[in-house]
Amino acid sequence: GLYHRGSHLWILNERQQVLIQLRAPQKISRPNQLDVSVGGHVAAGDDGLITAVKEAQEELGLHIAPERVEFLFSYEDPPRTEREDYIEKGFTDVHLVQIDSDGLVLTLQPDEVSEVRWVPWKELETMMHEKTLPFVHRSDEYQRLFEIFHERLE
């Protein structure tokens, strides 16, 4: 496959909990796996920030002002084969937004997201290291994200 650009948005609330999503069972790529708060492919003419904001609206019904979103880092995704006829490879921009989740109502896009849950970031880090739940494999991204959380939140 050709290279594509992706964008991920990690959502952190006032209690230092991260919103994670369970990918819908009908997804072609990595169905029924836990994943980043919001993610998507960057469309022609868009950038990672615009994509992150759009995906938050589409997947969660969450309006986020672009100026509240912080760019963290970019990385190259190692090529992955989901099916024999489908190789995914690309570059991903990773963003963070901090929100107040009290009274927050989310509207999930059912063909993309089955459910969401708030998880304390340190607990999430442990879950990912212990591989107790089926997370989408993004070990480099997770490692860098948790390094940032350790620097800023401890």
C-alpha positions as a LaTeX table, in Angstrom:
\begin{tabular}{lrrr}
\hline
Residue & $x$ (\AA) & $y$ (\AA) & $z$ (\AA) \\
\hline
Gly1 & 0.00 & 0.00 & 0.00 \\
Leu2 & 0.92 & 3.62 & $-0.33$ \\
Tyr3 & 1.98 & 5.74 & 2.62 \\
His4 & $-0.71$ & 7.78 & 4.32 \\
Arg5 & $-0.79$ & 10.32 & 7.13 \\
Gly6 & $-2.72$ & 9.64 & 10.27 \\
Ser7 & $-3.67$ & 11.75 & 13.24 \\
His8 & $-4.30$ & 10.67 & 16.82 \\
Leu9 & $-5.84$ & 12.73 & 19.60 \\
Trp10 & $-5.44$ & 11.64 & 23.21 \\
Ile11 & $-8.05$ & 13.15 & 25.51 \\
Leu12 & $-7.09$ & 13.72 & 29.15 \\
Asn13 & $-9.56$ & 14.92 & 31.78 \\
Glu14 & $-9.17$ & 16.91 & 34.99 \\
Arg15 & $-8.72$ & 13.70 & 37.02 \\
Gln16 & $-5.74$ & 12.62 & 34.89 \\
Gln17 & $-7.82$ & 9.97 & 33.17 \\
Val18 & $-7.40$ & 9.15 & 29.49 \\
Leu19 & $-10.36$ & 8.42 & 27.25 \\
Ile20 & $-9.88$ & 5.18 & 25.31 \\
Gln21 & $-12.19$ & 3.67 & 22.74 \\
Leu22 & $-13.16$ & 0.16 & 21.76 \\
Arg23 & $-13.10$ & $-0.08$ & 17.98 \\
Ala24 & $-16.34$ & $-1.28$ & 16.40 \\
Pro25 & $-16.58$ & $-4.99$ & 15.47 \\
Gln26 & $-17.21$ & $-4.22$ & 11.78 \\
Lys27 & $-13.97$ & $-2.21$ & 11.37 \\
Ile28 & $-11.71$ & $-3.70$ & 8.68 \\
Ser29 & $-8.60$ & $-2.75$ & 10.57 \\
Arg30 & $-8.20$ & $-3.99$ & 14.17 \\
Pro31 & $-11.87$ & $-4.54$ & 15.14 \\
Asn32 & $-12.78$ & $-5.03$ & 18.82 \\
Gln33 & $-9.48$ & $-3.61$ & 20.06 \\
Leu34 & $-8.90$ & $-0.77$ & 22.49 \\
Asp35 & $-7.36$ & 2.31 & 20.96 \\
Val36 & $-6.42$ & 5.96 & 21.21 \\
Ser37 & $-9.23$ & 8.41 & 22.13 \\
Val38 & $-9.68$ & 9.53 & 18.51 \\
Gly39 & $-7.88$ & 8.80 & 15.27 \\
Gly40 & $-8.17$ & 8.98 & 11.53 \\
His41 & $-6.44$ & 9.36 & 8.20 \\
Val42 & $-5.52$ & 12.87 & 7.09 \\
Ala43 & $-7.48$ & 13.87 & 3.98 \\
Ala44 & $-5.85$ & 15.76 & 1.10 \\
Gly45 & $-5.65$ & 19.44 & 1.98 \\
Asp46 & $-6.00$ & 18.84 & 5.74 \\
Asp47 & $-3.34$ & 18.54 & 8.39 \\
Gly48 & $-3.07$ & 16.46 & 11.55 \\
Leu49 & $-4.67$ & 19.11 & 13.76 \\
Ile50 & $-7.70$ & 19.59 & 11.50 \\
Thr51 & $-8.10$ & 15.81 & 11.27 \\
Ala52 & $-7.92$ & 15.37 & 15.06 \\
Val53 & $-10.64$ & 17.98 & 15.60 \\
Lys54 & $-12.84$ & 16.52 & 12.82 \\
Glu55 & $-12.46$ & 12.97 & 14.12 \\
Ala56 & $-13.38$ & 14.05 & 17.67 \\
Gln57 & $-16.60$ & 15.50 & 16.27 \\
Glu58 & $-17.35$ & 12.51 & 14.03 \\
Glu59 & $-16.42$ & 9.66 & 16.38 \\
Leu60 & $-17.46$ & 11.14 & 19.74 \\
Gly61 & $-19.70$ & 14.13 & 18.99 \\
Leu62 & $-17.11$ & 16.23 & 20.83 \\
His63 & $-16.52$ & 19.84 & 19.76 \\
Ile64 & $-12.91$ & 20.85 & 20.42 \\
Ala65 & $-11.45$ & 24.22 & 19.53 \\
Pro66 & $-8.25$ & 23.66 & 17.50 \\
Glu67 & $-6.31$ & 26.12 & 19.65 \\
Arg68 & $-6.82$ & 23.82 & 22.67 \\
Val69 & $-5.11$ & 20.89 & 20.95 \\
Glu70 & $-1.38$ & 20.43 & 21.52 \\
Phe71 & 0.86 & 18.71 & 18.99 \\
Leu72 & 3.11 & 16.20 & 20.81 \\
Phe73 & 5.13 & 14.32 & 18.17 \\
Ser74 & 5.05 & 12.45 & 14.85 \\
Tyr75 & 6.30 & 8.96 & 14.11 \\
Glu76 & 6.56 & 6.50 & 11.25 \\
Asp77 & 4.21 & 3.55 & 11.51 \\
Pro78 & 5.89 & 0.24 & 10.74 \\
Pro79 & 4.13 & $-1.53$ & 7.84 \\
Arg80 & 1.31 & $-3.79$ & 9.04 \\
Thr81 & $-0.56$ & $-6.46$ & 7.14 \\
Glu82 & $-4.18$ & $-6.67$ & 8.28 \\
Arg83 & $-5.17$ & $-8.96$ & 5.42 \\
Glu84 & $-3.19$ & $-10.50$ & 2.56 \\
Asp85 & $-4.40$ & $-7.75$ & 0.22 \\
Tyr86 & $-4.01$ & $-4.83$ & 2.67 \\
Ile87 & $-0.72$ & $-3.35$ & 3.87 \\
Glu88 & $-0.96$ & $-0.24$ & 6.01 \\
Lys89 & 2.00 & 2.11 & 6.44 \\
Gly90 & 2.38 & 5.77 & 7.12 \\
Phe91 & 3.22 & 8.62 & 9.44 \\
Thr92 & 1.10 & 9.63 & 12.42 \\
Asp93 & 0.82 & 12.98 & 14.18 \\
Val94 & 0.00 & 12.64 & 17.88 \\
His95 & $-1.94$ & 15.33 & 19.74 \\
Leu96 & $-3.25$ & 15.93 & 23.25 \\
Val97 & $-6.20$ & 17.89 & 24.56 \\
Gln98 & $-7.16$ & 18.38 & 28.18 \\
Ile99 & $-10.87$ & 18.76 & 28.88 \\
Asp100 & $-13.29$ & 19.01 & 31.75 \\
Ser101 & $-15.30$ & 15.79 & 31.60 \\
Asp102 & $-17.86$ & 16.62 & 34.32 \\
Gly103 & $-21.27$ & 16.39 & 32.69 \\
Leu104 & $-19.72$ & 15.51 & 29.34 \\
Val105 & $-22.07$ & 13.67 & 26.98 \\
Leu106 & $-20.52$ & 11.84 & 24.07 \\
Thr107 & $-22.33$ & 10.61 & 20.96 \\
Leu108 & $-20.47$ & 7.64 & 19.55 \\
Gln109 & $-20.33$ & 6.90 & 15.83 \\
Pro110 & $-21.46$ & 3.24 & 15.92 \\
Asp111 & $-19.64$ & 2.10 & 12.78 \\
Glu112 & $-16.36$ & 3.34 & 14.28 \\
Val113 & $-16.62$ & 3.13 & 18.09 \\
Ser114 & $-18.40$ & 0.52 & 20.25 \\
Glu115 & $-17.70$ & 2.13 & 23.61 \\
Val116 & $-15.41$ & 4.51 & 25.45 \\
Arg117 & $-14.07$ & 4.57 & 28.97 \\
Trp118 & $-12.00$ & 6.86 & 31.17 \\
Val119 & $-8.91$ & 5.18 & 32.63 \\
Pro120 & $-6.36$ & 6.78 & 34.99 \\
Trp121 & $-3.22$ & 7.23 & 32.89 \\
Lys122 & $-0.97$ & 5.26 & 35.24 \\
Glu123 & $-3.44$ & 2.36 & 35.20 \\
Leu124 & $-3.57$ & 2.57 & 31.41 \\
Glu125 & 0.22 & 2.42 & 31.26 \\
Thr126 & 0.20 & $-0.72$ & 33.43 \\
Met127 & $-2.55$ & $-2.33$ & 31.33 \\
Met128 & $-0.56$ & $-1.72$ & 28.15 \\
His129 & 2.70 & $-3.04$ & 29.59 \\
Glu130 & 1.02 & $-6.15$ & 30.96 \\
Lys131 & $-1.01$ & $-6.63$ & 27.77 \\
Thr132 & $-4.03$ & $-7.69$ & 29.81 \\
Leu133 & $-6.49$ & $-6.26$ & 27.26 \\
Pro134 & $-6.51$ & $-6.20$ & 23.44 \\
Phe135 & $-4.96$ & $-2.81$ & 22.59 \\
Val136 & $-4.08$ & $-1.81$ & 19.05 \\
His137 & $-0.33$ & $-2.33$ & 18.79 \\
Arg138 & 1.26 & 1.13 & 18.92 \\
Ser139 & 4.10 & 0.51 & 21.39 \\
Asp140 & 6.31 & 3.41 & 20.23 \\
Glu141 & 3.44 & 5.87 & 20.49 \\
Tyr142 & 2.39 & 4.60 & 23.91 \\
Gln143 & 5.95 & 4.75 & 25.24 \\
Arg144 & 6.44 & 8.36 & 24.12 \\
Leu145 & 3.01 & 9.39 & 25.42 \\
Phe146 & 3.67 & 7.93 & 28.86 \\
Glu147 & 7.10 & 9.59 & 28.99 \\
Ile148 & 5.33 & 12.92 & 28.46 \\
Phe149 & 2.73 & 12.09 & 31.11 \\
His150 & 5.45 & 11.16 & 33.60 \\
Glu151 & 7.23 & 14.49 & 32.95 \\
Arg152 & 4.11 & 16.61 & 33.23 \\
Leu153 & 1.67 & 14.87 & 35.56 \\
Glu154 & 3.74 & 13.41 & 38.37 \\
\hline
\end{tabular}
